[in-house]
Coordinates of N, CA and C in Angstrom, one line a residue:
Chain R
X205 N 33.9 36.6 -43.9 CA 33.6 35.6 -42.8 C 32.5 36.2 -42.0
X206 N 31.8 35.5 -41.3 CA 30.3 35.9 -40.8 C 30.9 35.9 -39.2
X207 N 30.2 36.9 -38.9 CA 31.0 37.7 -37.4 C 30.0 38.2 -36.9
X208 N 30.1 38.1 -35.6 CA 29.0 39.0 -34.4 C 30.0 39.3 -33.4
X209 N 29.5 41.2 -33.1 CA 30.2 41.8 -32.3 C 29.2 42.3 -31.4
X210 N 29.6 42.4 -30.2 CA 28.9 42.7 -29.0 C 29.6 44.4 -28.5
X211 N 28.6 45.4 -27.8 CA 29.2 46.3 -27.4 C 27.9 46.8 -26.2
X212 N 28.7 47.5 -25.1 CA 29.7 47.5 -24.5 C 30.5 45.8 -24.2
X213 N 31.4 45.7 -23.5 CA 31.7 44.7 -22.9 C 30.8 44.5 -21.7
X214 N 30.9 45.8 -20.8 CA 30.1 45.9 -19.7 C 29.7 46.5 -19.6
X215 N 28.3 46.5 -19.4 CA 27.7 47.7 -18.7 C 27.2 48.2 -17.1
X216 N 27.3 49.2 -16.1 CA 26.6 49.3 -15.0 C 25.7 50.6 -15.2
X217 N 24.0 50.1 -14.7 CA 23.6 51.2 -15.0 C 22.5 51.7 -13.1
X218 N 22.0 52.2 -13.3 CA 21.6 52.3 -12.0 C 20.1 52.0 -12.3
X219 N 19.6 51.2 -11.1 CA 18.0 51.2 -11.3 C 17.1 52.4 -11.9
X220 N 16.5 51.9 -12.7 CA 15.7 52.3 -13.4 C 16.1 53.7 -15.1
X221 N 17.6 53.3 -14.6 CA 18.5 54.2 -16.0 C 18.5 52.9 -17.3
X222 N 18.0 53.6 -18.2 CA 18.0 53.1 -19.4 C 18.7 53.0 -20.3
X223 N 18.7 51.8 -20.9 CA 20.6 52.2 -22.0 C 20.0 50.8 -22.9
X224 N 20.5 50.2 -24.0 CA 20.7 50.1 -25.1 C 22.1 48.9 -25.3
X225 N 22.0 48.1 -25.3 CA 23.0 46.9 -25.7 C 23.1 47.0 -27.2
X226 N 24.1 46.8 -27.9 CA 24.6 46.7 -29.4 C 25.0 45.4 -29.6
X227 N 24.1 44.7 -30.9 CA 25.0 43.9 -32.0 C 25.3 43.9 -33.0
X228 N 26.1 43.8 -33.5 CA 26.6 43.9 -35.3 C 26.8 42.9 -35.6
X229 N 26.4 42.5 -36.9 CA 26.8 41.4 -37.8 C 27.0 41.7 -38.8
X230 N 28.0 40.5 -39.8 CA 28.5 40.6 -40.9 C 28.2 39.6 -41.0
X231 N 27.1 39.3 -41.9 CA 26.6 37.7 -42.4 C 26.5 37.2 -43.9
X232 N 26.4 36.7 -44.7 CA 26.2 36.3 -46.0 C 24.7 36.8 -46.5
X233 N 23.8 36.1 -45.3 CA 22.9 36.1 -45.3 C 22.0 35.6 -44.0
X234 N 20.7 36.1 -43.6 CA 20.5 35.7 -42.6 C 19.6 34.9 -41.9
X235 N 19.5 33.7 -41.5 CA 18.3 33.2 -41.0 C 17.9 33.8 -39.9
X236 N 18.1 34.2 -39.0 CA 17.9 34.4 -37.8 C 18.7 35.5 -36.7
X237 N 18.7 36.1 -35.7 CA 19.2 37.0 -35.0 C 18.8 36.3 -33.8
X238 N 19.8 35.9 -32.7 CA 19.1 35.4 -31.4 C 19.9 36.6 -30.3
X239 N 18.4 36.9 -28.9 CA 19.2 37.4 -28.0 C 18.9 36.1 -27.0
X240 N 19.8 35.8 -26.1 CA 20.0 35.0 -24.8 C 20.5 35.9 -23.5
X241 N 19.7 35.4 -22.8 CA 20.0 36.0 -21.5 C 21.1 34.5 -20.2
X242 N 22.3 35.0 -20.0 CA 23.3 34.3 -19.2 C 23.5 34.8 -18.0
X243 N 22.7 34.0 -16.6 CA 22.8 34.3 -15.2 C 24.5 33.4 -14.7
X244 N 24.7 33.9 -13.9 CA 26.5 33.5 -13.3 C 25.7 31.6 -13.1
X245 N 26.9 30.6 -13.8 CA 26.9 29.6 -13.6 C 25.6 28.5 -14.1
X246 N 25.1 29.4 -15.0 CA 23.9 28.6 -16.1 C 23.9 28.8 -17.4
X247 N 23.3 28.1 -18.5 CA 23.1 28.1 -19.8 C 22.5 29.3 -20.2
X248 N 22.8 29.2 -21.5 CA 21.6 30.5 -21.9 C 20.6 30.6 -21.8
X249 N 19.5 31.6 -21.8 CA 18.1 31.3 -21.5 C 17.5 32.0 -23.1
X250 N 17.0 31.6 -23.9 CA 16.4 32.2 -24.9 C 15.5 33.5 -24.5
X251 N 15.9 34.6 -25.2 CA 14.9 35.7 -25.1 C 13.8 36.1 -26.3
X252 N 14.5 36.3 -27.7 CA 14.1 36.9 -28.8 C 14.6 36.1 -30.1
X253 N 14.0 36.2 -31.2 CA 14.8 36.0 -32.6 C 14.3 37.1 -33.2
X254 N 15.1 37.5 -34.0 CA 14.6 38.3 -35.4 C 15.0 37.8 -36.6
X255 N 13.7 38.1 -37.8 CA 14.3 37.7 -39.0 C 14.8 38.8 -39.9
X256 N 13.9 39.8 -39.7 CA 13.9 40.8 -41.1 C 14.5 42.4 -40.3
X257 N 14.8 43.0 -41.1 CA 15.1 44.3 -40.6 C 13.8 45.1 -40.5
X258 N 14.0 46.2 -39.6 CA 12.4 46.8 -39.1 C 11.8 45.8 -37.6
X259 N 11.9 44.5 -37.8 CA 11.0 43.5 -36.6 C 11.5 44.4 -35.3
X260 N 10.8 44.2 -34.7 CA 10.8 44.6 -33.1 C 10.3 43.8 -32.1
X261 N 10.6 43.3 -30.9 CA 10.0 42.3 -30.1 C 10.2 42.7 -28.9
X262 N 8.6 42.7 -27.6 CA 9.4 43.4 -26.8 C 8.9 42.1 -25.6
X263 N 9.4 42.1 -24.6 CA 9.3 41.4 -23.3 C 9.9 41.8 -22.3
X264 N 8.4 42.4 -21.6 CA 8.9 43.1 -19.9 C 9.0 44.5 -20.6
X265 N 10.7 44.4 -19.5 CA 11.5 45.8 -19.8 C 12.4 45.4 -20.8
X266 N 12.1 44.7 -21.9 CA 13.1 44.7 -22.6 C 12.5 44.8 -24.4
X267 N 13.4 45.1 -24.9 CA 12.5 45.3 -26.5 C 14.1 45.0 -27.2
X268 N 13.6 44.2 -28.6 CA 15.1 43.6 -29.3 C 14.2 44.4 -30.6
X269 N 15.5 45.0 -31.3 CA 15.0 45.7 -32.9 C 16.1 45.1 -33.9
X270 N 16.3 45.4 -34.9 CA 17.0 44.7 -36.1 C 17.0 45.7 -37.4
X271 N 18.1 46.2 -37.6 CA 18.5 46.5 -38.6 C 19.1 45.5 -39.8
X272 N 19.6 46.1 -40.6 CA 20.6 45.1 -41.9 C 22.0 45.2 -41.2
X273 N 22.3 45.6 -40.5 CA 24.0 45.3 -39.9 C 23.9 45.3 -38.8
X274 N 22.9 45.7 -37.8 CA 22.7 45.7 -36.4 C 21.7 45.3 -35.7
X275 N 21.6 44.9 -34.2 CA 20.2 44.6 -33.5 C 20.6 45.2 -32.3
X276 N 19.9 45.9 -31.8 CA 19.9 46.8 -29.9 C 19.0 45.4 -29.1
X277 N 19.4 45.9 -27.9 CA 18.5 44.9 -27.0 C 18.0 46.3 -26.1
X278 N 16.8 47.0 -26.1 CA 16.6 48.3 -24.9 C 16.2 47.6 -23.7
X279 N 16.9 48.5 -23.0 CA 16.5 47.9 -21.4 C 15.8 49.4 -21.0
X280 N 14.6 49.4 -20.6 CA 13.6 50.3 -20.1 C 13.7 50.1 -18.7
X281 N 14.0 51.2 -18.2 CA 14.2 51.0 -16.2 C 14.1 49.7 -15.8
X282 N 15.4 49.5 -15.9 CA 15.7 48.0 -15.6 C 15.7 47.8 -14.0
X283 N 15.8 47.0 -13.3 CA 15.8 46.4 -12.1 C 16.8 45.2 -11.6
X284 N 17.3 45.2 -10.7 CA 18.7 44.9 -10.2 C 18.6 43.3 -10.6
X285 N 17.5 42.6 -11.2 CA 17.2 41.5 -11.2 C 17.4 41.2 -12.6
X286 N 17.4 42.3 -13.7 CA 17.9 41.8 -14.9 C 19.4 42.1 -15.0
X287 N 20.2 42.0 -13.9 CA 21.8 42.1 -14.3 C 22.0 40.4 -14.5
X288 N 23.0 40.6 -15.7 CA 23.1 39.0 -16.4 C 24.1 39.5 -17.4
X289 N 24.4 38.4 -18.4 CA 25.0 38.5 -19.5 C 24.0 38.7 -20.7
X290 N 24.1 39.6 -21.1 CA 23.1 38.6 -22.7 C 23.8 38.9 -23.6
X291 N 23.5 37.3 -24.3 CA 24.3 37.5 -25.5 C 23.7 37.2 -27.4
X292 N 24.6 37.9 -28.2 CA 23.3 37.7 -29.8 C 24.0 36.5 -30.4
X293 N 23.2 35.9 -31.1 CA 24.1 35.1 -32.2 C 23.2 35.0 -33.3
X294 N 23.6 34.9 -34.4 CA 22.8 34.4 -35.7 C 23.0 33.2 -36.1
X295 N 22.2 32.8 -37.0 CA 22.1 31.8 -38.2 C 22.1 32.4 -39.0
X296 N 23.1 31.9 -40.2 CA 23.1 32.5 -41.3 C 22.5 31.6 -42.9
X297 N 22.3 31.9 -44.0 CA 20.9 31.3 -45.1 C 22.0 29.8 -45.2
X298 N 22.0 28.8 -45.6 CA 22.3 27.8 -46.0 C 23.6 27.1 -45.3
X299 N 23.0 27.4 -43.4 CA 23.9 26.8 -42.9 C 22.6 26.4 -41.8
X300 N 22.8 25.3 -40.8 CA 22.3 25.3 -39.1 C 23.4 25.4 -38.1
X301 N 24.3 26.4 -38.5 CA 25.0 26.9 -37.6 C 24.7 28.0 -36.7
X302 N 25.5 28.4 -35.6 CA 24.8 29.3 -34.9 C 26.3 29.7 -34.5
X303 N 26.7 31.1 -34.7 CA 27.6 32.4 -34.4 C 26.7 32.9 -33.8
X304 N 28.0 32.8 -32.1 CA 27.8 33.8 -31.3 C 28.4 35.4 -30.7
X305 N 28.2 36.2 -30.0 CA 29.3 37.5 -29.8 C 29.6 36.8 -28.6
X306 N 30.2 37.6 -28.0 CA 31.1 37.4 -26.8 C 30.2 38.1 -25.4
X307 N 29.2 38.7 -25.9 CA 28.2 39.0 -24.8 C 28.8 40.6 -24.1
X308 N 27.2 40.8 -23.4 CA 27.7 42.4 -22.8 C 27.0 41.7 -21.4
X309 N 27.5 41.9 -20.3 CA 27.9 42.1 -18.8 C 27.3 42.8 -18.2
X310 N 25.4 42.8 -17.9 CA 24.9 44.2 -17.6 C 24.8 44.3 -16.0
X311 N 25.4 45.2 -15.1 CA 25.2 45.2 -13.8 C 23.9 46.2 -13.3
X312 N 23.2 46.0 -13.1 CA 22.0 47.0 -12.4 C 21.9 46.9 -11.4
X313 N 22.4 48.4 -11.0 CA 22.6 48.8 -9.1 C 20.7 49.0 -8.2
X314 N 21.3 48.6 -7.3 CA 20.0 49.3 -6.6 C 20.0 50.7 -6.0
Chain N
X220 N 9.5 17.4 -16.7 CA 9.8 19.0 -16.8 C 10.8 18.8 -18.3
X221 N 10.6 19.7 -19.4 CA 11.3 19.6 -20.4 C 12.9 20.3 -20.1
X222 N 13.8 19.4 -20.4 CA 15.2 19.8 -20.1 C 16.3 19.2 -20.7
X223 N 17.3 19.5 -20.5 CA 18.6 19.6 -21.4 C 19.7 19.0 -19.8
X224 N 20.1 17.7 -20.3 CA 21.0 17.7 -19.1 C 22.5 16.9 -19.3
X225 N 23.1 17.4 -18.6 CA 24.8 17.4 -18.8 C 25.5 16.5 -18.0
X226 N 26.2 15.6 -17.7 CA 26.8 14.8 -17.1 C 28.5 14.7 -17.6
X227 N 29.3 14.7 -16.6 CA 29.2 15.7 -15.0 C 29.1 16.6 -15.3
X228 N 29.3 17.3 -14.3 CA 28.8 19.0 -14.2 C 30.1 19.6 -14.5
X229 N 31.1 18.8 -13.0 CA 32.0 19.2 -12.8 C 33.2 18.3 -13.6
X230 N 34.6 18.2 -14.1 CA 35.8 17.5 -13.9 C 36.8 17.7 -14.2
X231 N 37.7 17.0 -13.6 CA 39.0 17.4 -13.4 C 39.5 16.4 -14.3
X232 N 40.9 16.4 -15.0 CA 41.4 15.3 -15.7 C 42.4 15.5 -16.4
X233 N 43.5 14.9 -17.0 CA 45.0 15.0 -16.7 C 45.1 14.7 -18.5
X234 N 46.1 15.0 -18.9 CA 47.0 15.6 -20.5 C 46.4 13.9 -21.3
X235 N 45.6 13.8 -21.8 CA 45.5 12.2 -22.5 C 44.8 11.3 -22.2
X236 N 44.2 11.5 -21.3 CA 43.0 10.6 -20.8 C 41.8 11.1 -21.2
X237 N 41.4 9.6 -22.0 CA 40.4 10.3 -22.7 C 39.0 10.5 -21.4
X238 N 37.6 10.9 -22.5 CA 36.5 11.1 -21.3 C 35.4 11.3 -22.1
X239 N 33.9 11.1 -21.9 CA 33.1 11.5 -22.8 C 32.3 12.4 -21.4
X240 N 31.5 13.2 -22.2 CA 30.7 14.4 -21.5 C 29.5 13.7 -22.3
X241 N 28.3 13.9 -21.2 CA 27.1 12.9 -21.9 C 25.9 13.9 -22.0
X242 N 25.1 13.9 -22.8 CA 23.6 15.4 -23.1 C 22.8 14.4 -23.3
X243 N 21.8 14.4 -22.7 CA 20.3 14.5 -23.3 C 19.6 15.2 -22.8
X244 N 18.4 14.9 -23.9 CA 17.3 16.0 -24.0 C 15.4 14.9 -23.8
X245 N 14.7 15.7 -22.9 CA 13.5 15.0 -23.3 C 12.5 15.1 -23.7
X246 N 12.8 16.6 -25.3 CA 12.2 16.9 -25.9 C 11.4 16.7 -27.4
X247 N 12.4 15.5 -27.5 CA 11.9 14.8 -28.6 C 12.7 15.5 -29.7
X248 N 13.5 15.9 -29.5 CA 14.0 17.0 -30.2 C 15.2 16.9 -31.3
X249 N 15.4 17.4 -32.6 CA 15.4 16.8 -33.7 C 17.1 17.4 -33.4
X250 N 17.5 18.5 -33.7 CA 18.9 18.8 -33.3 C 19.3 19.1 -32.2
X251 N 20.5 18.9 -32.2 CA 21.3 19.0 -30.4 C 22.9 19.7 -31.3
X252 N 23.3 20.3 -30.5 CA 24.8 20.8 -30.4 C 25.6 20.8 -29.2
X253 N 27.0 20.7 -29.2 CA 27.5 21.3 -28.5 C 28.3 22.7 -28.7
X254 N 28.7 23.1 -27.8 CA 29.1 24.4 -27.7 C 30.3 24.8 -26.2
X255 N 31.5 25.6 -26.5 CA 32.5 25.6 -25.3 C 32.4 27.0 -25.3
X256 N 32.6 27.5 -23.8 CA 32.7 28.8 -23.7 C 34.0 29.3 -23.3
X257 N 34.8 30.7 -23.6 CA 35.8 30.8 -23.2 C 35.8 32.2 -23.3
X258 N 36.3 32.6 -21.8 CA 36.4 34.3 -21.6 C 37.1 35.1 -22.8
X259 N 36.1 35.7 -22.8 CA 37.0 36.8 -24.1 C 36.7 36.0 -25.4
X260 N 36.3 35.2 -25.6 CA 36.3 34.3 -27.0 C 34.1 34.2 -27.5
X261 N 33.3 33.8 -26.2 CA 32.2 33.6 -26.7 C 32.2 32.1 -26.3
X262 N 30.8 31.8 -27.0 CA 30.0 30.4 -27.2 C 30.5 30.4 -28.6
X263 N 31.1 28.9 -28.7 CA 31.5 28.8 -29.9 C 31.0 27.3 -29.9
X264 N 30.5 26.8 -31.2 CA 30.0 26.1 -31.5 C 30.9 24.7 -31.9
X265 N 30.6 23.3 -31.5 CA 32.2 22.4 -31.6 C 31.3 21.4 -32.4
X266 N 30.1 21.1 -32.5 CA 29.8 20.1 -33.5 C 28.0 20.6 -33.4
X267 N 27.4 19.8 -34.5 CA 25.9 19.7 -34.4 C 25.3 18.4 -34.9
X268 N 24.2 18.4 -34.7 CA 23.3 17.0 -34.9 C 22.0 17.4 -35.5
X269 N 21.8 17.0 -36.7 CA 20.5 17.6 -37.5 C 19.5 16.5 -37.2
X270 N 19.8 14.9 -36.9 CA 19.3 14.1 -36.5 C 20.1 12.8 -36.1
X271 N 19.8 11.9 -35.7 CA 20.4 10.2 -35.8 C 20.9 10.1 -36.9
X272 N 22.4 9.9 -36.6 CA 23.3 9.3 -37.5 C 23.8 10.8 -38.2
X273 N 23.4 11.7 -38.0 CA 23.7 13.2 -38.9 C 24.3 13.8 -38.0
X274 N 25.7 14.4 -38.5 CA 26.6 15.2 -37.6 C 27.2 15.7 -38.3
X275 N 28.0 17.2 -37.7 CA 28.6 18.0 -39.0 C 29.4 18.9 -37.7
X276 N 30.3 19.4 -38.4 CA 31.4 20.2 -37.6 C 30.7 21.7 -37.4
X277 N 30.8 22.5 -36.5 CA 31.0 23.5 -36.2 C 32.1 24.1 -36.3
X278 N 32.2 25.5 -35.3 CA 33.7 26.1 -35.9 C 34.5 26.0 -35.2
X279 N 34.6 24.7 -34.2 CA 35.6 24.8 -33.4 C 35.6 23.6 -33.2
X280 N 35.7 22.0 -34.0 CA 35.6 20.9 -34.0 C 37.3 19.9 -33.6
X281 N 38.1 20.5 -33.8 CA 39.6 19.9 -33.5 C 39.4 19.4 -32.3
X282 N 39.7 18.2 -32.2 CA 40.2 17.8 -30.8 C 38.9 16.7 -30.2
X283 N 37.6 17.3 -30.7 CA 36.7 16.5 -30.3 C 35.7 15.3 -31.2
X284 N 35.2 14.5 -30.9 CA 34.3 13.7 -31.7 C 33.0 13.8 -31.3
X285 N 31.9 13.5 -32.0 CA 30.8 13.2 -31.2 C 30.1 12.3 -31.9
X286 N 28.7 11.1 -31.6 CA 28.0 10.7 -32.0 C 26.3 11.0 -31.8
X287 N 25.5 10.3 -32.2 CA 23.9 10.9 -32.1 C 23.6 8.8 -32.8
X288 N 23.3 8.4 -31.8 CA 22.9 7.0 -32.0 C 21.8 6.9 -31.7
X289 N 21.1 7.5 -30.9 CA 19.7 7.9 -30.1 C 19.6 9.4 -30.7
X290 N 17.9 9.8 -30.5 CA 17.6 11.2 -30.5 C 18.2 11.5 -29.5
X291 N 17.9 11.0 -28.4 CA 18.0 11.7 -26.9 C 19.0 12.6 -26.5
X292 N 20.0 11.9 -27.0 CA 21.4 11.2 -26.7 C 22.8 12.3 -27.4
X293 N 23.8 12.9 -27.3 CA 24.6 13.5 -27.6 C 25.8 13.8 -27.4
X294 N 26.7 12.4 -27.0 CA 27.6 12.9 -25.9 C 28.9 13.5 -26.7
X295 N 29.6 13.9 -25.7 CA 31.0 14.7 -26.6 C 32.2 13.7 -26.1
X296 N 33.5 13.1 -26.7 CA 34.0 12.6 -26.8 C 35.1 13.3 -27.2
X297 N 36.0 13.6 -25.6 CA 37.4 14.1 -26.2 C 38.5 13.0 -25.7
X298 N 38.8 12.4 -27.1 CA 39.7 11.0 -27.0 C 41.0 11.3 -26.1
X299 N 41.7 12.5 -26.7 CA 42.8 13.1 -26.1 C 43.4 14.5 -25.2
X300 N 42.8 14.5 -24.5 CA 42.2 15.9 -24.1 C 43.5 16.6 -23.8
X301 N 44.0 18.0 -24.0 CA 44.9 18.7 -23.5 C 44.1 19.8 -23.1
X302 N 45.2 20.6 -22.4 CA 44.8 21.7 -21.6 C 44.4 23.1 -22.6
X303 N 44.8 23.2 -23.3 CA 44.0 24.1 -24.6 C 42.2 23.5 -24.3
X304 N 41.7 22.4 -23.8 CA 40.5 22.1 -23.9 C 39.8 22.3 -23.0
X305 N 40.5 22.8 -21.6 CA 39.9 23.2 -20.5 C 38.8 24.8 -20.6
X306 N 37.3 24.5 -20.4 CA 36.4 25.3 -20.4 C 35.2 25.0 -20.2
X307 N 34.1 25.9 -20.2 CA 33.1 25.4 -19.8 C 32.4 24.8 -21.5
X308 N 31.5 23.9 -21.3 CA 31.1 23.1 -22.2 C 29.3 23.2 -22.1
X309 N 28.6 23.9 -23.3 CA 27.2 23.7 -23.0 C 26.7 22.8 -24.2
X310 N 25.5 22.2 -23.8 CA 25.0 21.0 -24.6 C 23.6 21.7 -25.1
X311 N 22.9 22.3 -26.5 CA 22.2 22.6 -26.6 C 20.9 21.6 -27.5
X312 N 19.6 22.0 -27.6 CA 19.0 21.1 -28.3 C 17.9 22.3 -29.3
X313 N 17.1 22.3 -29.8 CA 16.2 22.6 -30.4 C 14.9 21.7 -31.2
X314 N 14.0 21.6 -31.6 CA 13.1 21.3 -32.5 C 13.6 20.6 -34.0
X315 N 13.9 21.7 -34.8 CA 14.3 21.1 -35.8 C 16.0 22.2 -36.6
X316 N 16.2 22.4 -35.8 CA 17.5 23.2 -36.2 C 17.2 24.8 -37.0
X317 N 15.7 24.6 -37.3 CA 15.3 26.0 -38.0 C 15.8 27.5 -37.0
X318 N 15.8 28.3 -37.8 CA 15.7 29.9 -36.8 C 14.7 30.1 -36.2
X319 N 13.2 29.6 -36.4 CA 12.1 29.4 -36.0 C 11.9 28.8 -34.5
X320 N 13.0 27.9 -34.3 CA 12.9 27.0 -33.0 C 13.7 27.4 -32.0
X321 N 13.1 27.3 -31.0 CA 13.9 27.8 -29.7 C 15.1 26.8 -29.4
X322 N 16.1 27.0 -29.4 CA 17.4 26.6 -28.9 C 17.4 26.5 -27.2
X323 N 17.6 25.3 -26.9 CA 17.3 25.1 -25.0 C 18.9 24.8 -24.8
X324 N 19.5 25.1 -24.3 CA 20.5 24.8 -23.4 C 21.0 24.0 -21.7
X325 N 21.3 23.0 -21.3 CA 22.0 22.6 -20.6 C 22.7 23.0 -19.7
X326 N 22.7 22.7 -18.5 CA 23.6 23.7 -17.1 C 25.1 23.9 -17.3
X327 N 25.2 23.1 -17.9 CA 27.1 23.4 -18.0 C 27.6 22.4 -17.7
X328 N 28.9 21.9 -18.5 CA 30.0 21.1 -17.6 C 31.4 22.1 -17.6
X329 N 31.5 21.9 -16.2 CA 33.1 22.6 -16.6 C 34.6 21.9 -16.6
X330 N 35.3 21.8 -17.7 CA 36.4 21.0 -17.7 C 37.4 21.5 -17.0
X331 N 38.4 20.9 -16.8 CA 40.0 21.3 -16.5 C 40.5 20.2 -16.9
X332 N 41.8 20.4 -17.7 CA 42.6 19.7 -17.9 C 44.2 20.0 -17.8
X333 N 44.2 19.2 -16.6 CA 45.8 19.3 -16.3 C 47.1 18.7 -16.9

């Protein structure tokens, strides 16, 4: 069964401390890798896709990588303005479905 | 302004009465989904639309219907609603359903069903 797992649940880091979001997937196959970024009481906001393993994508303070079972989201001295949810989801080869994780919770203090 | 929008936002509404939740999009845009959120569970996907007249289940379709009679157009239709159904509800759209295309999302409706 094709699964996305998110880790931590939560994270709090302090301005300008750097850390690393986790996804794992178990897919058939993959079309796609999505990160979304979730502010309190709005939709998701598209950040990144990846297709292949190795890809890297960066925007701002943030940079999304892609392995064959995993994708990081790095947060590079983040700022109290990127606390949000973000969350991954894939497409997988011979579907237009979209699996999502359950998201990680990032709080950045001032 | 290109956007995804949801009607109501908000509602309340009681064990059986039915209700439709209404999406459009003014992006000309070829697939639409919806999708329910629920703490500890994720965005889970309840139906999709690859075009007019084309619809297919997602992984979490029980309970709801939908049609696509218009591009624009995507409403969700829960004939019989029970409280298992109370959550927030997002209406998404894209280009053409590829990995390629940005997926836009909708502000939210949030249900309760008493």
């Amino acid at each position: 069964e094709d699964q996305v797992t998110q880790s931590p649940e939560a994270l709090r880091l302090q301005e300008g401390e750097s850390s690393s979001l986790n996804c794992s997937y178990t897919v058939s196959g993959l079309r796609g890798l999505f990160w979304y970024r979730q502010d309190p009481g709005k939709g998701p906001e598209f950040l990144f896709t990846l297709y292949s393993a190795g890809e890297e994508k960066e925007k701002e303070r943030l940079k999304a990588t892609l392995t064959k079972k995993e994708s990081f989201l790095h947060i590079t001295a983040p700022k109290p303005e990127d606390s949000a949810t973000y969350l991954c989801a894939v497409q997988t080869s011979g579907t237009y479905k979209y699996i999502f994780g359950t998201g990680t919770r990032l709080k950045v203090l001032a | 302004e290109a956007q995804v929008t949801q009607n109501p936002r908000y509602l309340i509404t009681v064990t059986g009465k039915k209700l439709t939740v209404t999406c459009s999009q003014n992006m000309n845009h070829e697939y639409m989904s919806w999708y329910r959120q629920d703490p500890g569970l994720g965005l889970r996907q309840i139906y999709y639309s690859m075009n007019v007249e084309v619809t297919d289940k997602g992984d979490v379709p029980e309970g709801y219907k939908v049609s696509r009679k218009e591009k624009r157009n995507f409403p969700l239709i829960l004939e019989s609603p029970s409280p298992n159904q109370t959550s927030l509800y997002f209406c998404a759209s894209s280009l053409s359903g590829l990995a390629t295309d940005t997926q836009y999302f909708g502000p939210g409706t949030r249900l309760t069903v008493l």
